[in-house]
CSV table of C-alpha atoms in Angstrom, one decimal:
chain,number,residue,atom,x,y,z
A,1,MET,CA,-82.8,3.2,-16.6
A,2,THR,CA,-84.2,1.1,-13.9
A,3,GLU,CA,-83.5,2.5,-10.4
A,4,ALA,CA,-81.0,0.5,-8.5
A,5,THR,CA,-82.9,-1.9,-6.4
A,6,ALA,CA,-82.7,-0.8,-2.8
A,7,GLU,CA,-80.1,-3.0,-1.3
A,8,GLU,CA,-80.8,-3.9,2.3
A,9,TYR,CA,-77.2,-4.0,3.3
A,10,SER,CA,-74.2,-1.8,2.7
A,11,PRO,CA,-70.5,-2.8,2.8
A,12,THR,CA,-70.1,-0.9,6.0
A,13,ASN,CA,-72.8,-2.7,8.0
A,14,ALA,CA,-72.6,-6.0,6.3
A,15,PRO,CA,-71.5,-8.8,8.6
A,16,PRO,CA,-68.2,-10.1,7.3
A,17,LEU,CA,-68.2,-13.4,5.6
A,18,THR,CA,-65.6,-15.5,3.9
A,19,LYS,CA,-66.2,-17.0,0.5
A,20,GLU,CA,-66.4,-20.5,2.1
A,21,GLN,CA,-68.9,-19.4,4.7
A,22,ALA,CA,-71.1,-17.6,2.1
A,23,LEU,CA,-71.0,-20.7,-0.1
A,24,SER,CA,-72.0,-23.0,2.8
A,25,ASN,CA,-74.7,-20.4,4.0
A,26,LEU,CA,-76.2,-20.6,0.6
A,27,GLN,CA,-77.2,-24.2,1.5
A,28,SER,CA,-78.2,-23.4,5.1
A,29,PRO,CA,-81.7,-24.3,6.4
A,30,ASP,CA,-81.9,-20.7,7.7
A,31,LEU,CA,-83.5,-18.8,4.8
A,32,SER,CA,-82.2,-15.4,5.9
A,33,LEU,CA,-78.6,-16.7,5.9
A,34,ARG,CA,-79.1,-18.0,2.4
A,35,TYR,CA,-80.7,-14.8,1.2
A,36,TYR,CA,-77.9,-12.7,2.7
A,37,ALA,CA,-75.2,-15.0,1.3
A,38,ALA,CA,-76.5,-14.7,-2.2
A,39,TRP,CA,-76.5,-10.9,-1.9
A,40,TRP,CA,-73.0,-10.9,-0.4
A,41,LEU,CA,-71.4,-13.1,-3.1
A,42,GLY,CA,-72.7,-10.6,-5.8
A,43,LYS,CA,-71.8,-7.5,-3.8
A,44,PHE,CA,-68.2,-8.5,-3.3
A,45,ARG,CA,-68.0,-10.1,-6.7
A,46,VAL,CA,-66.7,-13.4,-5.6
A,47,ARG,CA,-65.9,-14.9,-8.9
A,48,SER,CA,-65.3,-18.6,-8.9
A,49,PRO,CA,-67.0,-21.6,-10.7
A,50,ALA,CA,-68.3,-23.0,-7.4
A,51,VAL,CA,-70.0,-19.7,-6.6
A,52,VAL,CA,-71.7,-19.6,-10.0
A,53,ASP,CA,-72.8,-23.2,-9.7
A,54,ALA,CA,-74.3,-22.5,-6.2
A,55,LEU,CA,-76.1,-19.4,-7.4
A,56,LEU,CA,-77.4,-21.2,-10.5
A,57,ALA,CA,-78.9,-23.8,-8.2
A,58,ALA,CA,-80.4,-21.1,-6.1
A,59,LEU,CA,-82.3,-19.8,-9.2
A,60,GLU,CA,-84.3,-23.0,-9.0
A,61,ASP,CA,-85.1,-22.7,-5.3
A,62,GLU,CA,-88.6,-23.6,-4.1
A,63,THR,CA,-88.3,-23.3,-0.4
A,64,ASP,CA,-87.9,-19.5,0.1
A,65,ARG,CA,-91.4,-18.1,-0.8
A,66,THR,CA,-93.1,-14.9,0.2
A,67,GLU,CA,-96.8,-14.7,1.1
A,68,MET,CA,-97.5,-13.4,-2.4
A,69,GLY,CA,-95.7,-16.3,-4.0
A,70,GLY,CA,-92.4,-14.5,-4.6
A,71,TYR,CA,-89.0,-16.1,-4.7
A,72,PRO,CA,-86.6,-13.9,-2.6
A,73,LEU,CA,-83.6,-16.1,-2.9
A,74,ARG,CA,-84.0,-16.4,-6.7
A,75,ARG,CA,-84.1,-12.6,-6.9
A,76,ASN,CA,-80.8,-12.2,-5.1
A,77,ALA,CA,-79.2,-15.0,-6.9
A,78,ALA,CA,-80.2,-13.5,-10.3
A,79,ARG,CA,-78.9,-10.1,-9.3
A,80,ALA,CA,-75.6,-11.6,-8.1
A,81,LEU,CA,-75.1,-13.6,-11.3
A,82,GLY,CA,-75.1,-10.4,-13.3
A,83,LYS,CA,-72.3,-9.0,-11.2
A,84,LEU,CA,-70.1,-12.0,-11.5
A,85,GLY,CA,-69.7,-11.7,-15.3
A,86,ASP,CA,-69.7,-15.5,-15.9
A,87,LEU,CA,-71.6,-16.3,-19.1
A,88,ARG,CA,-72.5,-19.7,-17.8
A,89,ALA,CA,-75.3,-17.9,-16.0
A,90,VAL,CA,-77.1,-16.9,-19.2
A,91,PRO,CA,-79.3,-20.0,-19.8
A,92,GLY,CA,-80.4,-20.0,-16.1
A,93,LEU,CA,-81.2,-16.3,-16.3
A,94,ILE,CA,-83.1,-16.7,-19.5
A,95,LYS,CA,-85.2,-19.3,-17.8
A,96,CYS,CA,-85.9,-16.8,-15.0
A,97,LEU,CA,-87.6,-14.5,-17.5
A,98,GLN,CA,-90.5,-16.9,-17.4
A,99,CYS,CA,-90.7,-17.0,-13.6
A,100,SER,CA,-94.1,-16.1,-12.0
A,101,ASP,CA,-92.3,-13.6,-9.7
A,102,PHE,CA,-92.0,-10.2,-11.4
A,103,TYR,CA,-89.0,-9.3,-9.4
A,104,VAL,CA,-87.1,-12.4,-10.4
A,105,ARG,CA,-87.9,-11.5,-14.1
A,106,GLU,CA,-86.7,-8.0,-13.4
A,107,ALA,CA,-83.4,-9.1,-11.7
A,108,ALA,CA,-82.8,-11.6,-14.6
A,109,ALA,CA,-83.3,-8.9,-17.2
A,110,GLN,CA,-81.0,-6.5,-15.4
A,111,SER,CA,-78.3,-9.1,-15.1
A,112,LEU,CA,-78.7,-10.1,-18.7
A,113,ALA,CA,-78.1,-6.4,-19.5
A,114,MET,CA,-74.9,-6.6,-17.6
A,115,LEU,CA,-73.7,-9.8,-19.3
A,116,LYS,CA,-74.6,-8.5,-22.8
A,117,ASP,CA,-75.0,-12.0,-24.2
A,118,LYS,CA,-77.1,-12.0,-27.4
A,119,ARG,CA,-78.3,-15.5,-26.7
A,120,ALA,CA,-80.9,-13.8,-24.4
A,121,ALA,CA,-82.2,-11.5,-27.1
A,122,GLN,CA,-84.9,-13.9,-28.4
A,123,ALA,CA,-86.4,-14.5,-24.9
A,124,LEU,CA,-86.3,-10.8,-24.0
A,125,MET,CA,-88.0,-9.9,-27.3
A,126,GLN,CA,-90.7,-12.5,-26.6
A,127,LEU,CA,-91.7,-10.5,-23.6
A,128,LEU,CA,-92.2,-7.4,-25.8
A,129,GLU,CA,-94.3,-9.2,-28.4
A,130,PRO,CA,-97.7,-8.4,-26.9
A,131,GLY,CA,-96.8,-4.7,-27.5
A,132,VAL,CA,-97.4,-1.5,-25.7
A,133,ALA,CA,-101.1,-2.2,-25.1
A,134,ALA,CA,-100.2,-5.1,-22.8
A,135,ALA,CA,-97.7,-3.0,-20.9
A,136,VAL,CA,-100.1,-2.0,-18.1
A,137,GLN,CA,-100.0,-2.0,-14.4
A,138,VAL,CA,-100.8,-5.3,-12.6
A,139,PRO,CA,-103.9,-4.6,-10.5
A,140,GLY,CA,-103.0,-4.2,-6.9
A,141,ARG,CA,-99.2,-4.3,-7.5
A,142,PRO,CA,-96.8,-1.4,-7.9
A,143,HIS,CA,-95.4,-2.7,-11.2
A,144,LEU,CA,-96.3,-3.3,-14.9
A,145,THR,CA,-97.0,-6.8,-16.4
A,146,GLN,CA,-93.3,-7.1,-17.3
A,147,PRO,CA,-90.1,-5.4,-16.2
A,148,TYR,CA,-90.1,-3.3,-19.4
A,149,GLU,CA,-87.4,-0.9,-18.5
A,150,ALA,CA,-85.0,-3.7,-17.7
A,151,ILE,CA,-86.0,-5.6,-20.9
A,152,LEU,CA,-85.5,-2.5,-23.1
A,153,GLU,CA,-82.2,-1.7,-21.5
A,154,ALA,CA,-80.9,-5.2,-21.9
A,155,LEU,CA,-81.8,-5.4,-25.6
A,156,GLY,CA,-80.1,-2.0,-26.1
A,157,ALA,CA,-77.0,-3.0,-24.1
A,158,MET,CA,-76.5,-6.3,-26.0
A,159,GLY,CA,-76.9,-4.5,-29.4
A,160,ALA,CA,-79.9,-6.6,-30.5
A,161,THR,CA,-80.7,-4.5,-33.6
A,162,GLU,CA,-83.3,-7.1,-34.6
A,163,ALA,CA,-85.4,-5.9,-31.6
A,164,ILE,CA,-85.7,-2.3,-33.0
A,165,PRO,CA,-89.3,-2.8,-34.4
A,166,LEU,CA,-90.4,-4.1,-31.0
A,167,ILE,CA,-88.7,-1.4,-29.0
A,168,GLU,CA,-89.7,1.6,-31.0
A,169,PRO,CA,-93.4,1.6,-30.1
A,170,PHE,CA,-92.4,1.9,-26.4
A,171,LEU,CA,-91.3,5.5,-27.1
A,172,GLU,CA,-95.1,6.1,-27.0
A,173,HIS,CA,-95.7,4.2,-23.7
A,174,PRO,CA,-97.7,6.4,-21.3
A,175,MET,CA,-95.0,6.2,-18.6
A,176,PRO,CA,-92.1,8.5,-19.2
A,177,ARG,CA,-89.7,6.1,-17.5
A,178,VAL,CA,-90.5,3.5,-20.0
A,179,GLN,CA,-90.1,6.0,-22.8
A,180,CYS,CA,-86.6,6.8,-21.4
A,181,ALA,CA,-85.6,3.2,-21.5
A,182,ALA,CA,-86.9,2.8,-25.0
A,183,ALA,CA,-85.0,6.0,-26.1
A,184,ARG,CA,-81.9,4.7,-24.4
A,185,ALA,CA,-82.1,1.4,-26.2
A,186,MET,CA,-82.9,3.0,-29.6
A,187,TYR,CA,-79.9,5.3,-29.3
A,188,GLN,CA,-77.6,2.3,-28.6
A,189,LEU,CA,-79.0,0.3,-31.5
A,190,THR,CA,-79.2,3.1,-34.1
A,191,ARG,CA,-76.8,5.9,-32.9
A,192,ASP,CA,-79.4,8.3,-34.1
A,193,PHE,CA,-79.0,11.6,-32.2
A,194,CYS,CA,-82.8,12.1,-32.1
A,195,TYR,CA,-83.0,9.5,-29.3
A,196,GLY,CA,-80.3,11.2,-27.3
A,197,GLU,CA,-82.1,14.5,-27.7
A,198,TYR,CA,-85.3,12.8,-26.5
A,199,LEU,CA,-83.5,12.1,-23.2
A,200,VAL,CA,-82.0,15.6,-23.0
A,201,LYS,CA,-85.5,17.0,-23.2
A,202,MET,CA,-86.5,14.8,-20.3
A,203,LEU,CA,-84.0,16.7,-18.2
A,204,ASP,CA,-86.5,19.6,-18.2
A,205,SER,CA,-89.2,17.4,-16.7
A,206,SER,CA,-90.9,18.8,-13.6
A,207,ASN,CA,-90.4,15.4,-11.9
A,208,LEU,CA,-87.0,15.1,-10.1
A,209,GLN,CA,-87.1,11.3,-10.2
A,210,LEU,CA,-87.5,11.4,-14.0
A,211,ARG,CA,-84.7,13.9,-14.4
A,212,ARG,CA,-82.5,11.5,-12.5
A,213,VAL,CA,-83.5,8.6,-14.7
A,214,ALA,CA,-82.8,10.6,-17.9
A,215,LEU,CA,-79.5,11.7,-16.5
A,216,ALA,CA,-78.4,8.1,-15.8
A,217,ASP,CA,-79.6,7.0,-19.2
A,218,LEU,CA,-77.5,9.7,-20.9
A,219,GLY,CA,-74.5,8.7,-18.9
A,220,ALA,CA,-75.0,5.0,-19.8
A,221,ILE,CA,-75.1,5.7,-23.5
A,222,GLY,CA,-72.3,8.2,-23.3
A,223,TYR,CA,-74.1,10.8,-25.3
A,224,MET,CA,-71.5,13.6,-25.6
A,225,PRO,CA,-73.8,16.4,-26.9
A,226,ALA,CA,-75.6,16.3,-23.6
A,227,ALA,CA,-72.6,17.2,-21.5
A,228,GLU,CA,-73.5,20.8,-20.8
A,229,ALA,CA,-77.2,20.0,-20.3
A,230,ILE,CA,-76.2,17.3,-17.8
A,231,ALA,CA,-74.0,19.8,-15.9
A,232,ALA,CA,-76.9,22.3,-15.8
A,233,ALA,CA,-79.7,19.9,-14.9
A,234,LYS,CA,-81.7,20.5,-11.8
A,235,VAL,CA,-80.5,17.4,-10.1
A,236,GLU,CA,-78.0,16.8,-7.2
A,237,ASN,CA,-74.4,17.1,-8.3
A,238,SER,CA,-73.6,13.5,-7.3
A,239,PHE,CA,-76.0,12.3,-10.0
A,240,LYS,CA,-74.6,14.7,-12.6
A,241,LEU,CA,-71.0,13.6,-11.8
A,242,LEU,CA,-71.9,10.0,-12.2
A,243,ALA,CA,-73.6,10.7,-15.6
A,244,LEU,CA,-70.6,12.8,-16.8
A,245,LYS,CA,-68.3,9.9,-15.7
A,246,GLY,CA,-70.3,7.7,-18.1
A,247,LEU,CA,-69.7,10.2,-20.9
A,248,LEU,CA,-66.0,10.4,-20.1
A,249,GLU,CA,-65.6,6.6,-20.0
A,250,HIS,CA,-67.4,6.3,-23.3
A,251,GLN,CA,-65.1,8.9,-24.8
A,252,LEU,CA,-62.0,7.2,-23.4
A,253,GLN,CA,-62.9,3.9,-24.9
A,254,GLN,CA,-63.1,5.5,-28.3
A,255,GLU,CA,-59.6,7.0,-28.0
A,256,SER,CA,-56.5,5.4,-29.4
A,257,GLN,CA,-54.8,3.8,-26.5
A,258,GLY,CA,-55.5,6.8,-24.2
A,259,LEU,CA,-52.1,8.5,-24.8
A,260,PHE,CA,-53.8,11.8,-25.7
A,261,LEU,CA,-57.0,13.1,-24.3
A,262,THR,CA,-59.5,14.4,-26.8
A,263,ALA,CA,-61.0,17.8,-26.6
A,264,ASP,CA,-64.3,16.2,-25.7
A,265,ALA,CA,-62.8,14.2,-22.8
A,266,ILE,CA,-61.2,17.4,-21.5
A,267,ARG,CA,-64.5,19.3,-21.9
A,268,VAL,CA,-66.3,16.6,-19.8
A,269,MET,CA,-63.6,16.7,-17.1
A,270,ASN,CA,-63.8,20.5,-16.9
A,271,LEU,CA,-67.5,20.2,-16.3
A,272,MET,CA,-67.0,17.6,-13.6
A,273,ASP,CA,-64.4,19.8,-11.9
A,274,SER,CA,-67.0,22.6,-11.8
A,275,LEU,CA,-69.5,20.4,-10.0
A,276,LEU,CA,-67.2,19.4,-7.1
B,1,MET,CA,-77.0,48.4,7.2
B,2,THR,CA,-78.8,50.5,4.5
B,3,ALA,CA,-82.5,50.6,4.4
B,4,THR,CA,-82.4,48.9,1.0
B,5,THR,CA,-80.5,46.0,2.4
B,6,GLN,CA,-82.9,45.7,5.3
B,7,GLN,CA,-85.8,45.6,2.8
B,8,LEU,CA,-84.0,43.0,0.7
B,9,ILE,CA,-83.4,40.8,3.7
B,10,ARG,CA,-87.0,41.1,4.6
B,11,SER,CA,-88.1,39.9,1.1
B,12,VAL,CA,-86.0,36.8,1.6
B,13,ALA,CA,-87.6,36.1,4.9
B,14,GLU,CA,-91.1,36.7,3.5
B,15,ALA,CA,-90.7,34.8,0.2
B,16,ASP,CA,-93.4,32.2,0.1
B,17,SER,CA,-92.6,30.2,-3.0
B,18,PRO,CA,-89.2,28.8,-4.2
B,19,ALA,CA,-89.3,31.1,-7.2
B,20,GLN,CA,-89.9,34.2,-5.0
B,21,MET,CA,-87.1,33.1,-2.7
B,22,THR,CA,-84.7,32.7,-5.6
B,23,ALA,CA,-85.6,36.2,-7.0
B,24,ALA,CA,-85.2,37.7,-3.5
B,25,VAL,CA,-81.8,36.1,-2.9
B,26,LYS,CA,-80.5,37.2,-6.3
B,27,LYS,CA,-81.4,40.8,-5.4
B,28,LEU,CA,-79.9,40.6,-2.0
B,29,ALA,CA,-76.7,39.1,-3.5
B,30,ALA,CA,-76.5,41.8,-6.1
B,31,ALA,CA,-76.5,44.5,-3.3
B,32,LYS,CA,-73.0,43.3,-2.3
B,33,ASP,CA,-73.6,44.5,1.2
B,34,GLU,CA,-71.7,42.7,4.0
B,35,ALA,CA,-74.8,43.0,6.2
B,36,ALA,CA,-76.4,40.5,3.9
B,37,ILE,CA,-73.9,37.8,4.7
B,38,PRO,CA,-75.7,35.9,7.5
B,39,THR,CA,-79.0,35.9,5.5
B,40,LEU,CA,-77.2,34.6,2.4
B,41,ILE,CA,-75.6,31.7,4.4
B,42,ALA,CA,-78.9,30.8,6.0
B,43,VAL,CA,-80.3,30.2,2.4
B,44,PHE,CA,-78.0,27.2,2.2
B,45,GLY,CA,-80.4,25.4,4.5
B,46,TYR,CA,-83.6,26.1,2.7
B,47,ASN,CA,-83.4,23.2,0.3
B,48,ASN,CA,-83.7,25.5,-2.7
B,49,PRO,CA,-80.7,24.8,-5.1
B,50,GLU,CA,-81.3,27.8,-7.3
B,51,ALA,CA,-81.5,30.2,-4.4
B,52,ALA,CA,-78.5,28.5,-2.8
B,53,ALA,CA,-76.5,29.0,-6.0
B,54,ALA,CA,-77.4,32.7,-6.0
B,55,ALA,CA,-76.3,32.9,-2.4
B,56,VAL,CA,-73.0,31.2,-3.1
B,57,ALA,CA,-72.3,33.6,-6.0
B,58,GLY,CA,-73.2,36.6,-3.7
B,59,LEU,CA,-70.9,35.4,-0.9
B,60,ILE,CA,-68.0,34.7,-3.3
B,61,ALA,CA,-68.4,38.3,-4.5
B,62,LEU,CA,-68.0,39.5,-1.0
B,63,LYS,CA,-64.7,37.6,-0.7
B,64,GLU,CA,-62.8,37.6,2.6
B,65,ALA,CA,-65.5,39.5,4.5
B,66,ALA,CA,-67.7,36.4,4.3
B,67,VAL,CA,-65.1,34.0,5.6
B,68,PRO,CA,-65.5,34.5,9.4
B,69,TYR,CA,-69.3,34.1,9.0
B,70,LEU,CA,-69.0,31.1,6.8
B,71,LEU,CA,-66.7,29.4,9.3
B,72,ALA,CA,-69.0,30.2,12.2
B,73,GLN,CA,-72.2,29.2,10.5
B,74,ILE,CA,-71.3,25.7,9.2
B,75,ASP,CA,-74.4,23.5,9.5
B,76,ASP,CA,-73.5,20.4,11.4
B,77,TYR,CA,-76.8,18.7,10.8
B,78,ASN,CA,-77.6,19.5,7.1
B,79,TYR,CA,-74.9,18.2,4.8
B,80,GLY,CA,-76.5,19.9,1.8
B,81,ALA,CA,-76.1,23.2,3.5
B,82,ARG,CA,-72.6,22.3,4.6
B,83,ALA,CA,-71.5,21.4,1.1
B,84,TYR,CA,-72.5,24.9,-0.1
B,85,SER,CA,-70.5,26.5,2.8
B,86,ILE,CA,-67.4,24.4,1.9
B,87,ARG,CA,-67.8,25.2,-1.8
B,88,THR,CA,-68.0,28.9,-1.0
B,89,LEU,CA,-65.0,28.8,1.3
B,90,ALA,CA,-63.1,26.8,-1.4
B,91,ALA,CA,-63.9,29.4,-4.0
B,92,ILE,CA,-62.9,32.4,-1.8
B,93,ALA,CA,-59.7,30.5,-1.1
B,94,ASP,CA,-58.9,32.3,2.1
B,95,PRO,CA,-56.3,30.3,4.1
B,96,ARG,CA,-58.4,30.8,7.3
B,97,ALA,CA,-60.5,28.0,6.0
B,98,LEU,CA,-57.6,25.6,6.0
B,99,GLU,CA,-58.5,23.7,9.2
B,100,VAL,CA,-62.1,23.3,8.2
B,101,LEU,CA,-61.2,22.1,4.7
B,102,LEU,CA,-58.6,19.6,6.1
B,103,ALA,CA,-61.1,18.1,8.6
B,104,SER,CA,-64.0,18.1,6.0
B,105,ALA,CA,-61.9,16.4,3.3
B,106,VAL,CA,-61.0,13.5,5.6
B,107,ASN,CA,-63.9,13.2,8.1
B,108,ASP,CA,-67.2,14.4,6.7
B,109,PHE,CA,-69.6,11.6,6.1
B,110,ALA,CA,-71.1,13.3,3.0
B,111,PRO,CA,-69.1,12.8,-0.2
B,112,SER,CA,-70.2,16.1,-1.6
B,113,VAL,CA,-68.7,17.9,1.3
B,114,ARG,CA,-65.5,15.9,1.1
B,115,CYS,CA,-65.1,16.6,-2.6
B,116,ALA,CA,-65.6,20.3,-2.2
B,117,ALA,CA,-63.1,20.4,0.6
B,118,ALA,CA,-60.5,18.4,-1.4
B,119,LYS,CA,-60.8,20.7,-4.4
B,120,GLY,CA,-60.6,23.7,-2.1
B,121,LEU,CA,-57.4,22.6,-0.4
B,122,GLY,CA,-55.5,22.8,-3.6
B,123,ASN,CA,-56.5,26.4,-4.4
B,124,LEU,CA,-56.0,28.2,-1.1
B,125,GLN,CA,-54.1,31.5,-1.3
B,126,PHE,CA,-51.1,30.3,0.8
B,127,CYS,CA,-49.3,33.5,-0.2
B,128,LYS,CA,-51.4,35.3,2.4
B,129,LEU,CA,-49.6,33.4,5.2
B,130,ASP,CA,-46.2,34.3,6.6
B,131,PRO,CA,-43.4,32.0,5.4
B,132,PRO,CA,-43.1,29.5,8.3
B,133,GLN,CA,-46.9,29.2,8.6
B,134,ARG,CA,-47.2,29.0,4.9
B,135,GLN,CA,-45.0,26.0,4.7
B,136,THR,CA,-46.8,24.2,7.5
B,137,ALA,CA,-50.2,24.9,5.8
B,138,GLN,CA,-49.0,23.7,2.4
B,139,THR,CA,-47.6,20.5,3.9
B,140,LYS,CA,-50.9,19.8,5.7
B,141,ALA,CA,-52.8,20.3,2.5
B,142,LEU,CA,-50.5,18.0,0.6
B,143,GLU,CA,-50.6,15.3,3.2
B,144,THR,CA,-54.3,15.4,3.4
B,145,LEU,CA,-54.8,15.3,-0.3
B,146,LEU,CA,-52.4,12.4,-0.7
B,147,LEU,CA,-54.4,10.5,1.9
B,148,VAL,CA,-57.7,11.4,0.3
B,149,SER,CA,-56.4,10.3,-3.1
B,150,GLN,CA,-56.5,6.7,-1.8
B,151,ASP,CA,-60.2,6.8,-0.8
B,152,PRO,CA,-62.4,3.8,-1.9
B,153,ASN,CA,-64.9,6.2,-3.4
B,154,TRP,CA,-63.9,7.2,-7.0
B,155,LEU,CA,-65.5,10.6,-6.7
B,156,ILE,CA,-63.4,11.5,-3.6
B,157,ARG,CA,-60.3,10.3,-5.4
B,158,TYR,CA,-61.3,12.4,-8.5
B,159,ALA,CA,-61.6,15.5,-6.3
B,160,ALA,CA,-58.3,14.8,-4.6
B,161,VAL,CA,-56.6,14.7,-8.1
B,162,VAL,CA,-58.2,18.1,-8.9
B,163,GLY,CA,-56.9,19.4,-5.6
B,164,LEU,CA,-53.4,18.0,-6.1
B,165,GLU,CA,-53.2,19.4,-9.7
B,166,ALA,CA,-53.8,22.9,-8.2
B,167,LEU,CA,-51.3,22.3,-5.4
B,168,ALA,CA,-48.7,21.3,-7.9
B,169,LYS,CA,-48.3,24.9,-8.9
B,170,ILE,CA,-46.2,25.3,-5.7
B,171,PRO,CA,-42.7,24.3,-6.9
B,172,GLN,CA,-41.7,22.5,-3.6
B,173,LEU,CA,-44.7,20.3,-3.8
B,174,GLN,CA,-44.4,19.1,-7.4
B,175,GLN,CA,-42.1,16.2,-6.7
B,176,PRO,CA,-44.4,14.2,-4.3
B,177,ILE,CA,-47.4,15.1,-6.3
B,178,GLN,CA,-45.9,13.8,-9.6
B,179,THR,CA,-44.8,10.7,-7.8
B,180,ARG,CA,-48.4,10.1,-6.5
B,181,PHE,CA,-49.8,10.8,-10.0
B,182,ALA,CA,-47.5,8.1,-11.4
B,183,GLN,CA,-48.7,5.7,-8.8
B,184,ILE,CA,-52.3,6.4,-9.5
B,185,LEU,CA,-51.8,5.8,-13.2
B,186,ALA,CA,-50.2,2.5,-12.5
B,187,THR,CA,-52.8,1.3,-10.0
B,188,ASP,CA,-56.2,3.0,-10.2
B,189,THR,CA,-58.7,0.8,-12.0
B,190,GLU,CA,-61.1,3.7,-12.7
B,191,GLN,CA,-60.5,5.1,-16.2
B,192,ALA,CA,-61.9,8.4,-15.2
B,193,ILE,CA,-59.3,8.9,-12.4
B,194,CYS,CA,-56.4,8.0,-14.7
B,195,ALA,CA,-57.8,10.4,-17.4
B,196,ARG,CA,-58.0,13.2,-14.8
B,197,VAL,CA,-54.4,12.5,-13.8
B,198,GLN,CA,-53.3,12.7,-17.4
B,199,LEU,CA,-55.0,16.0,-17.8
B,200,ALA,CA,-53.3,17.3,-14.6
B,201,GLN,CA,-49.9,16.2,-15.9
B,202,LYS,CA,-50.6,17.8,-19.3
B,203,LEU,CA,-51.6,21.1,-17.7
B,204,GLY,CA,-48.5,20.9,-15.4
B,205,ILE,CA,-46.2,20.5,-18.4
B,206,GLU,CA,-47.9,23.4,-20.2
B,207,ASP,CA,-47.6,25.6,-17.1
B,208,LYS,CA,-43.9,24.8,-16.9
B,209,LEU,CA,-43.2,25.6,-20.5
B,210,GLN,CA,-45.0,28.9,-20.1
B,211,THR,CA,-42.9,30.0,-17.1
B,212,GLU,CA,-39.7,28.9,-18.8
B,213,ASN,CA,-40.4,30.9,-21.9
């Protein structure tokens, strides 16, 4: 799973805005006000057609540019649109997958993963076409040619089984984080336990960051056989609790109307209790 | 202090790798000597989760004897260390920890500390207190957990439900706790919280049936 993008603000120190202010700030000549407004609308999930329209317009912004040619406002607008859950955002986000700014492409892929709209599958698959050999680091930049983790996760989340032949080779990518994203997607698309076990094995990695990634992936796919391994992983309890919550929610969604808790759901909760 | 304990404490001080530290702490914990208590608590601050887990187990085995030291040695600057202290106090369940658990459950800035305290508040051995004191302590624990069960952070609410479930074993407290559980089921949007409440209600009913038979 892709690490949560470091958010510059938190609800506790965020200057309070109203929906109207945020909307008007999104058109402000002050670039920092616009940038903040886009973040704020997503963070507080201000769902309304006018907000979606304004954020969609921000995806086309040309004025806010970094020295390297990046589009900061587009990045925040793309992130916010994933959180608002309005499928009208899908075509705009698909277009962002072609943006010259890596971080806009990454934000768009992450938001498409949240919206789970299969209209995006084709455009996401196109980015995988050049194969693993093309998935190398961009010289002088801290990222690969494409946001592979986000792309793989999005295809898995939206159930794009037609992408399986393109995803599978990424299990052999030299970067373990990309392998994790591929395993996660492959599990979601095939329900084959071997991919879940692949992630469980990653919990033994000597790299803490990677153990956290694998933990989050197991939580996201709700892989129940991993419950005990998650609880025992050498990772902070807060990460384990979040992953187990993912397992629990997955389990609850499969239960009939939630009147009775299954043995598995109770097993997960007992593990969660032990980690408090 | 026996010569062996002294030697074991020295090995903890002299350990120069995380693995050595863990091994040394395990041995010191196994000695079950009260003289080891301050050293075991100090391990909480060494940023070595395995060694800290061994120290927690060792301190829990020493029970009430560890409580005054744990209360005196709470690390105000290192929340990781503080979480281990609160978890250990919660597990020993000595009511002398009440005030610390109440304050930590509400005020600590670290969610891990607040969770450990909330869970611990439900499990205290209130029976060790004299009746008037006991009732005051139980009421404080209840009020604090009811408050914490409304926290914006799902994990804190989860821990509050776990604490309330344990507290519901006290017959006089069952009514307000069941009322709160019903409220949570009706209003909480986190499935995980509602499931935990359902589990608490299920266990409550099973307990009742057992005592009635």
